[in-house]
């Protein structure tokens, strides 16, 4: 009998730095695209599928006193792998629900406290790369781009004695279902969205240059169209920019989701202008993006960089507009799985569907490096 382990338990083990071997048995290309931090890969999938002993598992040499957690796409082949490993004397668990379930795993990283006492916590959906933020000043808190169950944010705020007063999205997301509206309802906070023509639910519209006060902190909206037309970035106290999917640490937002070629071109051009505005900021400004394209490590290190560092890591930012637009529209990376359904649900602003996991499965694909 193979024991299973759920996502929350494995997430806790990794957060605690517990000695565990995470062994991924999916085909190598799947592992290369998206994996659990610190996981190792064994090319066993096709043998397991054919109900054969997998040589790749027989050859493994792991410490016998350290548990192994086997992982596959949905938690089926990992059970077969676990059986073969258990027969070799290992203590093995199979991750229930596999990488699909892991999509909801998360961890946090706290930024150094700002001079005026403002605190920022980055909440990372490690299995998907979505980054959201909890910002607090004098006990008043705000959440940007909630992508996890609202109780995650409510609990983080409650533990610190903070009251969530505002929940904002940077844009209408295509890769995950926004939990912002739900979080605002549960916490009694105001739900803000960049003013747009697409959302049919009610929200407090954010217009360019609008300011929101949070304790002694000030958040200023900056219109940064391009990735989507309504995209906004939010500048905290003139020094920290929550850049959504406009600017990442070494990539820019893709302009082609839900767009035909001509519109993608217009959006790429708008993105160029938006980025030019950001590039006028102090090079020491901290960029806090909406996504990362790598699985987020359980290391407590915030995913952030100074504007100068981002500029050095993103050659596209130095291109003239024509080259920038041509370059961005020449690449059309694979679209996020189910993005049309996700966009429709985010636009409708009605409740969340029961089967979130299947809908959101897969890597993030909002950036172009
Ligand atoms: Fe996006």
mmCIF file of C-alpha atoms and ligand atoms in Angstrom:
data_model
loop_
_atom_site.group_PDB
_atom_site.id
_atom_site.type_symbol
_atom_site.label_atom_id
_atom_site.label_comp_id
_atom_site.label_asym_id
_atom_site.label_seq_id
_atom_site.Cartn_x
_atom_site.Cartn_y
_atom_site.Cartn_z
ATOM 1 C CA UNK A 1 0.000 0.000 0.000
ATOM 2 C CA UNK A 2 1.475 3.316 -1.061
ATOM 3 C CA UNK A 3 0.946 6.350 1.118
ATOM 4 C CA UNK A 4 0.052 9.611 -0.575
ATOM 5 C CA UNK A 5 1.020 13.085 0.538
ATOM 6 C CA UNK A 6 -1.070 16.148 -0.196
ATOM 7 C CA UNK A 7 0.172 19.443 -1.629
ATOM 8 C CA UNK A 8 -0.158 21.326 1.669
ATOM 9 C CA UNK A 9 2.019 18.805 3.518
ATOM 10 C CA UNK A 10 4.733 18.759 0.865
ATOM 11 C CA UNK A 11 4.618 22.564 0.756
ATOM 12 C CA UNK A 12 5.124 22.641 4.537
ATOM 13 C CA UNK A 13 8.027 20.178 4.368
ATOM 14 C CA UNK A 14 9.782 22.253 1.708
ATOM 15 C CA UNK A 15 9.119 25.504 3.622
ATOM 16 C CA UNK A 16 10.672 23.933 6.710
ATOM 17 C CA UNK A 17 13.692 22.762 4.717
ATOM 18 C CA UNK A 18 13.009 19.157 5.663
ATOM 19 C CA UNK A 19 15.214 16.534 4.004
ATOM 20 C CA UNK A 20 13.085 14.990 1.269
ATOM 21 C CA UNK A 21 13.781 13.815 -2.267
ATOM 22 C CA UNK A 22 11.158 14.957 -4.753
ATOM 23 C CA UNK A 23 11.323 12.591 -7.712
ATOM 24 C CA UNK A 24 9.498 13.562 -10.892
ATOM 25 C CA UNK A 25 8.609 10.688 -13.231
ATOM 26 C CA UNK A 26 6.905 12.626 -16.021
ATOM 27 C CA UNK A 27 8.486 12.665 -19.494
ATOM 28 C CA UNK A 28 11.588 14.845 -19.378
ATOM 29 C CA UNK A 29 10.155 17.651 -21.550
ATOM 30 C CA UNK A 30 7.303 18.153 -19.065
ATOM 31 C CA UNK A 31 9.764 18.290 -16.190
ATOM 32 C CA UNK A 32 11.944 20.759 -18.094
ATOM 33 C CA UNK A 33 8.990 23.086 -18.643
ATOM 34 C CA UNK A 34 7.716 23.128 -15.081
ATOM 35 C CA UNK A 35 8.764 21.330 -11.943
ATOM 36 C CA UNK A 36 8.755 21.392 -8.134
ATOM 37 C CA UNK A 37 11.818 23.280 -6.844
ATOM 38 C CA UNK A 38 14.702 20.920 -5.937
ATOM 39 C CA UNK A 39 13.029 18.012 -7.702
ATOM 40 C CA UNK A 40 15.077 15.431 -9.571
ATOM 41 C CA UNK A 41 13.938 13.666 -12.703
ATOM 42 C CA UNK A 42 13.957 9.965 -13.626
ATOM 43 C CA UNK A 43 13.050 8.960 -17.170
ATOM 44 C CA UNK A 44 10.657 6.220 -16.109
ATOM 45 C CA UNK A 45 7.328 7.368 -17.512
ATOM 46 C CA UNK A 46 7.094 5.086 -20.549
ATOM 47 C CA UNK A 47 8.205 1.986 -18.618
ATOM 48 C CA UNK A 48 5.689 2.730 -15.874
ATOM 49 C CA UNK A 49 2.961 3.245 -18.436
ATOM 50 C CA UNK A 50 3.804 -0.110 -19.991
ATOM 51 C CA UNK A 51 3.670 -1.696 -16.495
ATOM 52 C CA UNK A 52 7.352 -2.629 -16.696
ATOM 53 C CA UNK A 53 10.075 -2.292 -14.125
ATOM 54 C CA UNK A 54 11.707 1.052 -14.870
ATOM 55 C CA UNK A 55 15.528 0.750 -15.090
ATOM 56 C CA UNK A 56 15.777 4.484 -14.310
ATOM 57 C CA UNK A 57 14.181 3.800 -10.909
ATOM 58 C CA UNK A 58 16.171 0.636 -10.252
ATOM 59 C CA UNK A 59 19.427 2.530 -10.691
ATOM 60 C CA UNK A 60 18.612 5.320 -8.217
ATOM 61 C CA UNK A 61 20.774 5.670 -5.151
ATOM 62 C CA UNK A 62 19.115 7.857 -2.541
ATOM 63 C CA UNK A 63 19.633 7.789 1.236
ATOM 64 C CA UNK A 64 17.263 5.152 2.618
ATOM 65 C CA UNK A 65 16.436 7.200 5.711
ATOM 66 C CA UNK A 66 15.137 10.165 3.698
ATOM 67 C CA UNK A 67 11.589 10.069 2.338
ATOM 68 C CA UNK A 68 11.007 10.204 -1.401
ATOM 69 C CA UNK A 69 7.943 11.914 -2.854
ATOM 70 C CA UNK A 70 7.121 10.721 -6.356
ATOM 71 C CA UNK A 71 5.401 13.173 -8.696
ATOM 72 C CA UNK A 72 3.691 12.862 -12.074
ATOM 73 C CA UNK A 73 1.079 14.831 -13.984
ATOM 74 C CA UNK A 74 -2.004 13.804 -12.060
ATOM 75 C CA UNK A 75 -0.877 11.401 -9.346
ATOM 76 C CA UNK A 76 -1.341 8.056 -11.098
ATOM 77 C CA UNK A 77 2.046 7.042 -12.539
ATOM 78 C CA UNK A 78 3.672 8.376 -9.387
ATOM 79 C CA UNK A 79 1.838 5.635 -7.457
ATOM 80 C CA UNK A 80 3.301 2.976 -9.757
ATOM 81 C CA UNK A 81 6.756 4.526 -9.384
ATOM 82 C CA UNK A 82 6.327 4.596 -5.609
ATOM 83 C CA UNK A 83 5.559 0.875 -5.587
ATOM 84 C CA UNK A 84 8.766 0.078 -7.434
ATOM 85 C CA UNK A 85 10.792 2.263 -5.087
ATOM 86 C CA UNK A 86 9.144 0.880 -1.981
ATOM 87 C CA UNK A 87 10.166 -2.597 -3.122
ATOM 88 C CA UNK A 88 13.756 -1.337 -3.002
ATOM 89 C CA UNK A 89 13.394 -0.361 0.649
ATOM 90 C CA UNK A 90 12.694 3.332 0.324
ATOM 91 C CA UNK A 91 10.153 5.245 2.374
ATOM 92 C CA UNK A 92 7.964 6.621 -0.418
ATOM 93 C CA UNK A 93 4.962 8.883 -0.762
ATOM 94 C CA UNK A 94 3.121 9.718 -3.957
ATOM 95 C CA UNK A 95 2.009 13.331 -4.428
ATOM 96 C CA UNK A 96 -1.799 13.228 -4.591
ATOM 97 C CA UNK A 97 -3.090 14.979 -7.704
ATOM 98 C CA UNK A 98 0.423 15.387 -9.150
ATOM 99 C CA UNK A 99 1.588 18.591 -10.805
ATOM 100 C CA UNK A 100 -2.013 19.580 -11.470
ATOM 101 C CA UNK A 101 -2.674 19.803 -7.739
ATOM 102 C CA UNK A 102 0.757 21.393 -7.158
ATOM 103 C CA UNK A 103 -0.493 24.336 -9.228
ATOM 104 C CA UNK A 104 -1.990 25.710 -5.982
ATOM 105 C CA UNK A 105 1.146 25.379 -3.826
ATOM 106 C CA UNK A 106 2.589 28.636 -2.526
ATOM 107 C CA UNK A 107 5.239 30.217 -0.372
ATOM 108 C CA UNK A 108 6.066 33.726 0.800
ATOM 109 C CA UNK A 109 8.993 36.124 0.938
ATOM 110 C CA UNK A 110 9.105 39.326 2.942
ATOM 111 C CA UNK A 111 10.845 42.419 1.586
ATOM 112 C CA UNK A 112 12.942 44.648 3.855
ATOM 113 C CA UNK A 113 10.613 47.077 5.653
ATOM 114 C CA UNK A 114 10.471 50.501 3.971
ATOM 115 C CA UNK A 115 11.764 53.598 5.783
ATOM 116 C CA UNK A 116 8.202 54.718 6.607
ATOM 117 C CA UNK A 117 7.382 51.315 8.117
ATOM 118 C CA UNK A 118 5.483 49.937 5.108
ATOM 119 C CA UNK A 119 5.757 46.182 4.826
ATOM 120 C CA UNK A 120 5.532 44.111 1.644
ATOM 121 C CA UNK A 121 5.021 40.367 1.466
ATOM 122 C CA UNK A 122 5.360 38.593 -1.862
ATOM 123 C CA UNK A 123 3.056 35.580 -2.081
ATOM 124 C CA UNK A 124 4.244 33.156 -4.734
ATOM 125 C CA UNK A 125 2.160 30.512 -6.364
ATOM 126 C CA UNK A 126 5.219 28.335 -6.879
ATOM 127 C CA UNK A 127 3.490 25.758 -9.039
ATOM 128 C CA UNK A 128 2.440 28.395 -11.536
ATOM 129 C CA UNK A 129 4.685 31.402 -11.103
ATOM 130 C CA UNK A 130 1.922 33.887 -10.201
ATOM 131 C CA UNK A 131 3.122 36.562 -7.786
ATOM 132 C CA UNK A 132 0.755 38.508 -5.587
ATOM 133 C CA UNK A 133 1.474 41.066 -2.909
ATOM 134 C CA UNK A 134 0.247 41.980 0.555
ATOM 135 C CA UNK A 135 1.242 45.522 1.489
ATOM 136 C CA UNK A 136 0.618 47.065 4.896
ATOM 137 C CA UNK A 137 1.048 50.397 6.588
ATOM 138 C CA UNK A 138 -0.135 51.136 10.122
ATOM 139 C CA UNK A 139 -2.275 48.006 10.187
ATOM 140 C CA UNK A 140 -4.058 48.827 6.932
ATOM 141 C CA UNK A 141 -3.409 46.341 4.178
ATOM 142 C CA UNK A 142 -3.853 45.984 0.428
ATOM 143 C CA UNK A 143 -3.544 42.978 -1.844
ATOM 144 C CA UNK A 144 -2.437 43.158 -5.475
ATOM 145 C CA UNK A 145 -3.284 40.369 -7.963
ATOM 146 C CA UNK A 146 -4.707 37.731 -5.597
ATOM 147 C CA UNK A 147 -4.236 34.372 -7.338
ATOM 148 C CA UNK A 148 -4.669 31.960 -4.434
ATOM 149 C CA UNK A 149 -7.556 31.013 -2.234
ATOM 150 C CA UNK A 150 -8.700 34.184 -0.401
ATOM 151 C CA UNK A 151 -8.148 32.480 2.960
ATOM 152 C CA UNK A 152 -4.390 32.503 2.282
ATOM 153 C CA UNK A 153 -4.357 36.320 2.257
ATOM 154 C CA UNK A 154 -6.863 36.654 5.073
ATOM 155 C CA UNK A 155 -4.755 34.435 7.295
ATOM 156 C CA UNK A 156 -1.462 36.150 6.475
ATOM 157 C CA UNK A 157 -3.061 39.518 7.290
ATOM 158 C CA UNK A 158 -4.759 38.250 10.432
ATOM 159 C CA UNK A 159 -1.537 36.731 11.809
ATOM 160 C CA UNK A 160 0.048 40.171 11.568
ATOM 161 C CA UNK A 161 -2.931 42.134 12.881
ATOM 162 C CA UNK A 162 -3.576 43.780 9.504
ATOM 163 C CA UNK A 163 -6.955 44.659 8.040
ATOM 164 C CA UNK A 164 -7.270 44.247 4.265
ATOM 165 C CA UNK A 165 -8.927 47.407 2.962
ATOM 166 C CA UNK A 166 -8.242 47.327 -0.756
ATOM 167 C CA UNK A 167 -7.773 44.586 -3.332
ATOM 168 C CA UNK A 168 -6.430 45.519 -6.769
ATOM 169 C CA UNK A 169 -5.699 43.694 -9.979
ATOM 170 C CA UNK A 170 -3.116 45.028 -12.426
ATOM 171 C CA UNK A 171 -5.143 43.784 -15.403
ATOM 172 C CA UNK A 172 -7.664 41.184 -16.496
ATOM 173 C CA UNK A 173 -5.616 38.015 -16.233
ATOM 174 C CA UNK A 174 -5.454 35.296 -18.872
ATOM 175 C CA UNK A 175 -3.400 32.646 -17.109
ATOM 176 C CA UNK A 176 -5.173 32.286 -13.776
ATOM 177 C CA UNK A 177 -8.508 33.078 -12.237
ATOM 178 C CA UNK A 178 -8.376 36.236 -10.202
ATOM 179 C CA UNK A 179 -9.376 35.686 -6.571
ATOM 180 C CA UNK A 180 -9.406 39.437 -5.930
ATOM 181 C CA UNK A 181 -13.147 40.024 -6.076
ATOM 182 C CA UNK A 182 -13.781 37.089 -3.766
ATOM 183 C CA UNK A 183 -11.092 38.256 -1.350
ATOM 184 C CA UNK A 184 -12.545 41.759 -1.281
ATOM 185 C CA UNK A 185 -15.996 40.359 -0.530
ATOM 186 C CA UNK A 186 -14.687 38.181 2.296
ATOM 187 C CA UNK A 187 -12.565 40.894 3.868
ATOM 188 C CA UNK A 188 -14.992 43.786 3.375
ATOM 189 C CA UNK A 189 -12.344 45.547 1.263
ATOM 190 C CA UNK A 190 -12.907 47.684 -1.827
ATOM 191 C CA UNK A 191 -12.291 45.804 -5.073
ATOM 192 C CA UNK A 192 -10.471 47.912 -7.632
ATOM 193 C CA UNK A 193 -9.836 47.165 -11.298
ATOM 194 C CA UNK A 194 -8.229 49.328 -13.959
ATOM 195 C CA UNK A 195 -11.121 51.078 -15.736
ATOM 196 C CA UNK A 196 -12.027 48.952 -18.766
ATOM 197 C CA UNK A 197 -14.787 48.079 -21.181
ATOM 198 C CA UNK A 198 -14.551 44.312 -20.701
ATOM 199 C CA UNK A 199 -15.528 43.598 -17.102
ATOM 200 C CA UNK A 200 -19.190 43.024 -16.526
ATOM 201 C CA UNK A 201 -19.068 42.688 -12.732
ATOM 202 C CA UNK A 202 -19.080 45.709 -10.429
ATOM 203 C CA UNK A 203 -15.785 47.205 -9.298
ATOM 204 C CA UNK A 204 -14.231 50.497 -8.292
ATOM 205 C CA UNK A 205 -12.468 51.727 -11.464
ATOM 206 C CA UNK A 206 -8.876 52.895 -11.264
ATOM 207 C CA UNK A 207 -7.882 55.640 -13.647
ATOM 208 C CA UNK A 208 -4.408 56.851 -14.541
ATOM 209 C CA UNK A 209 -2.570 58.713 -11.758
ATOM 210 C CA UNK A 210 -5.240 57.890 -9.181
ATOM 211 C CA UNK A 211 -3.843 57.558 -5.673
ATOM 212 C CA UNK A 212 -4.876 55.228 -2.902
ATOM 213 C CA UNK A 213 -3.793 55.992 0.644
ATOM 214 C CA UNK A 214 -2.890 53.112 2.946
ATOM 215 C CA UNK A 215 -1.801 54.241 6.416
ATOM 216 C CA UNK A 216 1.176 56.506 5.654
ATOM 217 C CA UNK A 217 1.830 54.782 2.314
ATOM 218 C CA UNK A 218 0.642 56.054 -1.042
ATOM 219 C CA UNK A 219 -0.053 53.887 -4.067
ATOM 220 C CA UNK A 220 -0.221 55.658 -7.389
ATOM 221 C CA UNK A 221 -1.713 54.091 -10.519
ATOM 222 C CA UNK A 222 0.332 54.293 -13.672
ATOM 223 C CA UNK A 223 -1.410 53.477 -16.955
ATOM 224 C CA UNK A 224 0.805 50.927 -18.713
ATOM 225 C CA UNK A 225 -1.212 49.603 -21.669
ATOM 226 C CA UNK A 226 0.311 46.980 -23.946
ATOM 227 C CA UNK A 227 0.079 43.500 -22.447
ATOM 228 C CA UNK A 228 -3.619 44.352 -22.288
ATOM 229 C CA UNK A 229 -5.209 47.725 -22.989
ATOM 230 C CA UNK A 230 -6.324 48.278 -19.415
ATOM 231 C CA UNK A 231 -3.025 47.199 -17.766
ATOM 232 C CA UNK A 232 -1.923 49.367 -14.865
ATOM 233 C CA UNK A 233 1.199 49.327 -12.754
ATOM 234 C CA UNK A 234 1.120 50.564 -9.181
ATOM 235 C CA UNK A 235 3.869 52.681 -7.670
ATOM 236 C CA UNK A 236 4.260 52.490 -3.901
ATOM 237 C CA UNK A 237 5.804 55.508 -2.183
ATOM 238 C CA UNK A 238 7.628 56.439 -5.383
ATOM 239 C CA UNK A 239 10.073 53.562 -4.980
ATOM 240 C CA UNK A 240 8.443 50.148 -5.515
ATOM 241 C CA UNK A 241 6.655 49.388 -8.780
ATOM 242 C CA UNK A 242 4.161 46.527 -8.955
ATOM 243 C CA UNK A 243 4.520 46.054 -12.672
ATOM 244 C CA UNK A 244 1.945 43.309 -13.316
ATOM 245 C CA UNK A 245 2.576 41.708 -16.697
ATOM 246 C CA UNK A 246 4.010 44.894 -18.209
ATOM 247 C CA UNK A 247 7.605 44.369 -17.104
ATOM 248 C CA UNK A 248 9.218 41.270 -15.622
ATOM 249 C CA UNK A 249 12.759 40.908 -14.315
ATOM 250 C CA UNK A 250 14.199 39.861 -17.673
ATOM 251 C CA UNK A 251 11.228 39.990 -20.038
ATOM 252 C CA UNK A 252 8.301 42.148 -21.100
ATOM 253 C CA UNK A 253 4.588 41.345 -21.327
ATOM 254 C CA UNK A 254 3.327 39.646 -24.430
ATOM 255 C CA UNK A 255 0.992 41.838 -26.470
ATOM 256 C CA UNK A 256 -0.739 39.132 -28.498
ATOM 257 C CA UNK A 257 -3.169 37.384 -26.139
ATOM 258 C CA UNK A 258 -6.755 37.626 -27.458
ATOM 259 C CA UNK A 259 -5.424 39.733 -30.328
ATOM 260 C CA UNK A 260 -5.208 39.461 -34.096
ATOM 261 C CA UNK A 261 -1.937 40.480 -35.750
ATOM 262 C CA UNK A 262 -2.897 44.154 -36.266
ATOM 263 C CA UNK A 263 -4.000 44.587 -32.674
ATOM 264 C CA UNK A 264 -0.940 42.802 -31.337
ATOM 265 C CA UNK A 265 1.124 45.344 -33.237
ATOM 266 C CA UNK A 266 -0.797 48.273 -31.720
ATOM 267 C CA UNK A 267 -0.437 46.790 -28.280
ATOM 268 C CA UNK A 268 3.288 46.202 -28.764
ATOM 269 C CA UNK A 269 3.592 49.857 -29.676
ATOM 270 C CA UNK A 270 1.589 50.893 -26.595
ATOM 271 C CA UNK A 271 3.787 48.623 -24.481
ATOM 272 C CA UNK A 272 6.870 50.340 -25.861
ATOM 273 C CA UNK A 273 5.507 53.735 -24.725
ATOM 274 C CA UNK A 274 4.525 52.352 -21.314
ATOM 275 C CA UNK A 275 8.014 50.948 -20.813
ATOM 276 C CA UNK A 276 9.585 54.254 -21.841
ATOM 277 C CA UNK A 277 7.665 55.909 -18.989
ATOM 278 C CA UNK A 278 8.884 53.285 -16.513
ATOM 279 C CA UNK A 279 12.441 53.738 -17.770
ATOM 280 C CA UNK A 280 12.338 57.404 -16.674
ATOM 281 C CA UNK A 281 12.044 56.262 -13.044
ATOM 282 C CA UNK A 282 14.975 56.230 -10.630
ATOM 283 C CA UNK A 283 17.221 53.291 -11.662
ATOM 284 C CA UNK A 284 17.182 52.180 -8.007
ATOM 285 C CA UNK A 285 13.374 51.699 -8.097
ATOM 286 C CA UNK A 286 12.371 48.168 -7.183
ATOM 287 C CA UNK A 287 10.437 46.195 -9.794
ATOM 288 C CA UNK A 288 7.959 43.674 -8.401
ATOM 289 C CA UNK A 289 6.438 41.738 -11.303
ATOM 290 C CA UNK A 290 3.190 39.780 -11.578
ATOM 291 C CA UNK A 291 4.846 36.576 -12.721
ATOM 292 C CA UNK A 292 8.015 34.615 -12.875
ATOM 293 C CA UNK A 293 8.737 32.016 -15.495
ATOM 294 C CA UNK A 294 10.580 29.650 -13.158
ATOM 295 C CA UNK A 295 9.190 27.571 -10.291
ATOM 296 C CA UNK A 296 9.545 29.657 -7.133
ATOM 297 C CA UNK A 297 12.066 28.229 -4.675
ATOM 298 C CA UNK A 298 11.206 27.802 -0.996
ATOM 299 C CA UNK A 299 14.009 30.183 -0.092
ATOM 300 C CA UNK A 300 12.232 33.253 1.298
ATOM 301 C CA UNK A 301 14.051 35.419 -1.274
ATOM 302 C CA UNK A 302 11.771 38.004 -2.896
ATOM 303 C CA UNK A 303 11.631 37.910 -6.687
ATOM 304 C CA UNK A 304 12.577 41.491 -7.406
ATOM 305 C CA UNK A 305 15.311 43.619 -8.924
ATOM 306 C CA UNK A 306 16.183 47.264 -9.346
ATOM 307 C CA UNK A 307 15.101 48.948 -12.546
ATOM 308 C CA UNK A 308 18.790 49.200 -13.522
ATOM 309 C CA UNK A 309 19.183 45.425 -13.102
ATOM 310 C CA UNK A 310 16.030 44.733 -15.090
ATOM 311 C CA UNK A 311 17.269 47.021 -17.839
ATOM 312 C CA UNK A 312 20.603 45.197 -17.987
ATOM 313 C CA UNK A 313 18.841 41.816 -18.152
ATOM 314 C CA UNK A 314 16.299 42.800 -20.830
ATOM 315 C CA UNK A 315 17.979 43.808 -24.119
ATOM 316 C CA UNK A 316 14.578 44.557 -25.714
ATOM 317 C CA UNK A 317 14.287 47.624 -23.479
ATOM 318 C CA UNK A 318 17.164 49.263 -25.349
ATOM 319 C CA UNK A 319 15.624 48.769 -28.795
ATOM 320 C CA UNK A 320 14.052 51.579 -30.837
ATOM 321 C CA UNK A 321 10.282 51.290 -31.194
ATOM 322 C CA UNK A 322 10.186 49.735 -34.675
ATOM 323 C CA UNK A 323 12.624 46.994 -33.703
ATOM 324 C CA UNK A 324 10.839 46.411 -30.381
ATOM 325 C CA UNK A 325 7.441 46.049 -32.062
ATOM 326 C CA UNK A 326 8.778 43.846 -34.856
ATOM 327 C CA UNK A 327 10.595 41.613 -32.349
ATOM 328 C CA UNK A 328 7.594 41.202 -30.050
ATOM 329 C CA UNK A 329 5.118 40.460 -32.796
ATOM 330 C CA UNK A 330 7.459 38.012 -34.558
ATOM 331 C CA UNK A 331 7.284 35.631 -31.597
ATOM 332 C CA UNK A 332 3.958 34.175 -30.666
ATOM 333 C CA UNK A 333 4.693 31.788 -27.809
ATOM 334 C CA UNK A 334 2.155 29.046 -27.021
ATOM 335 C CA UNK A 335 -0.843 30.607 -25.303
ATOM 336 C CA UNK A 336 -1.674 29.752 -21.680
ATOM 337 C CA UNK A 337 -3.923 26.653 -21.607
ATOM 338 C CA UNK A 338 -7.637 27.525 -21.390
ATOM 339 C CA UNK A 339 -6.844 31.224 -21.560
ATOM 340 C CA UNK A 340 -10.052 32.118 -23.361
ATOM 341 C CA UNK A 341 -12.216 30.525 -20.675
ATOM 342 C CA UNK A 342 -10.116 32.115 -17.940
ATOM 343 C CA UNK A 343 -10.402 35.574 -19.505
ATOM 344 C CA UNK A 344 -14.174 35.154 -19.892
ATOM 345 C CA UNK A 345 -14.540 34.141 -16.254
ATOM 346 C CA UNK A 346 -12.337 36.994 -15.064
ATOM 347 C CA UNK A 347 -14.334 39.449 -17.174
ATOM 348 C CA UNK A 348 -17.655 38.136 -15.933
ATOM 349 C CA UNK A 349 -16.572 38.531 -12.316
ATOM 350 C CA UNK A 350 -19.089 35.913 -11.193
ATOM 351 C CA UNK A 351 -18.133 33.160 -8.746
ATOM 352 C CA UNK A 352 -15.211 30.798 -9.278
ATOM 353 C CA UNK A 353 -15.866 27.434 -10.973
ATOM 354 C CA UNK A 354 -15.613 24.255 -8.903
ATOM 355 C CA UNK A 355 -12.852 22.710 -10.988
ATOM 356 C CA UNK A 356 -10.209 25.394 -10.705
ATOM 357 C CA UNK A 357 -7.304 22.990 -10.904
ATOM 358 C CA UNK A 358 -7.988 21.581 -14.360
ATOM 359 C CA UNK A 359 -8.749 25.017 -15.728
ATOM 360 C CA UNK A 360 -5.538 26.585 -14.456
ATOM 361 C CA UNK A 361 -3.120 23.690 -14.971
ATOM 362 C CA UNK A 362 0.058 24.424 -16.883
ATOM 363 C CA UNK A 363 2.944 26.820 -16.892
ATOM 364 C CA UNK A 364 2.599 30.584 -17.055
ATOM 365 C CA UNK A 365 2.960 32.075 -20.513
ATOM 366 C CA UNK A 366 2.502 35.825 -20.189
ATOM 367 C CA UNK A 367 6.066 36.957 -20.913
ATOM 368 C CA UNK A 368 8.431 37.341 -23.842
ATOM 369 C CA UNK A 369 12.097 37.268 -22.883
HETATM 370 FE FE1 LIG B 1 -1.298 38.569 -17.883
#
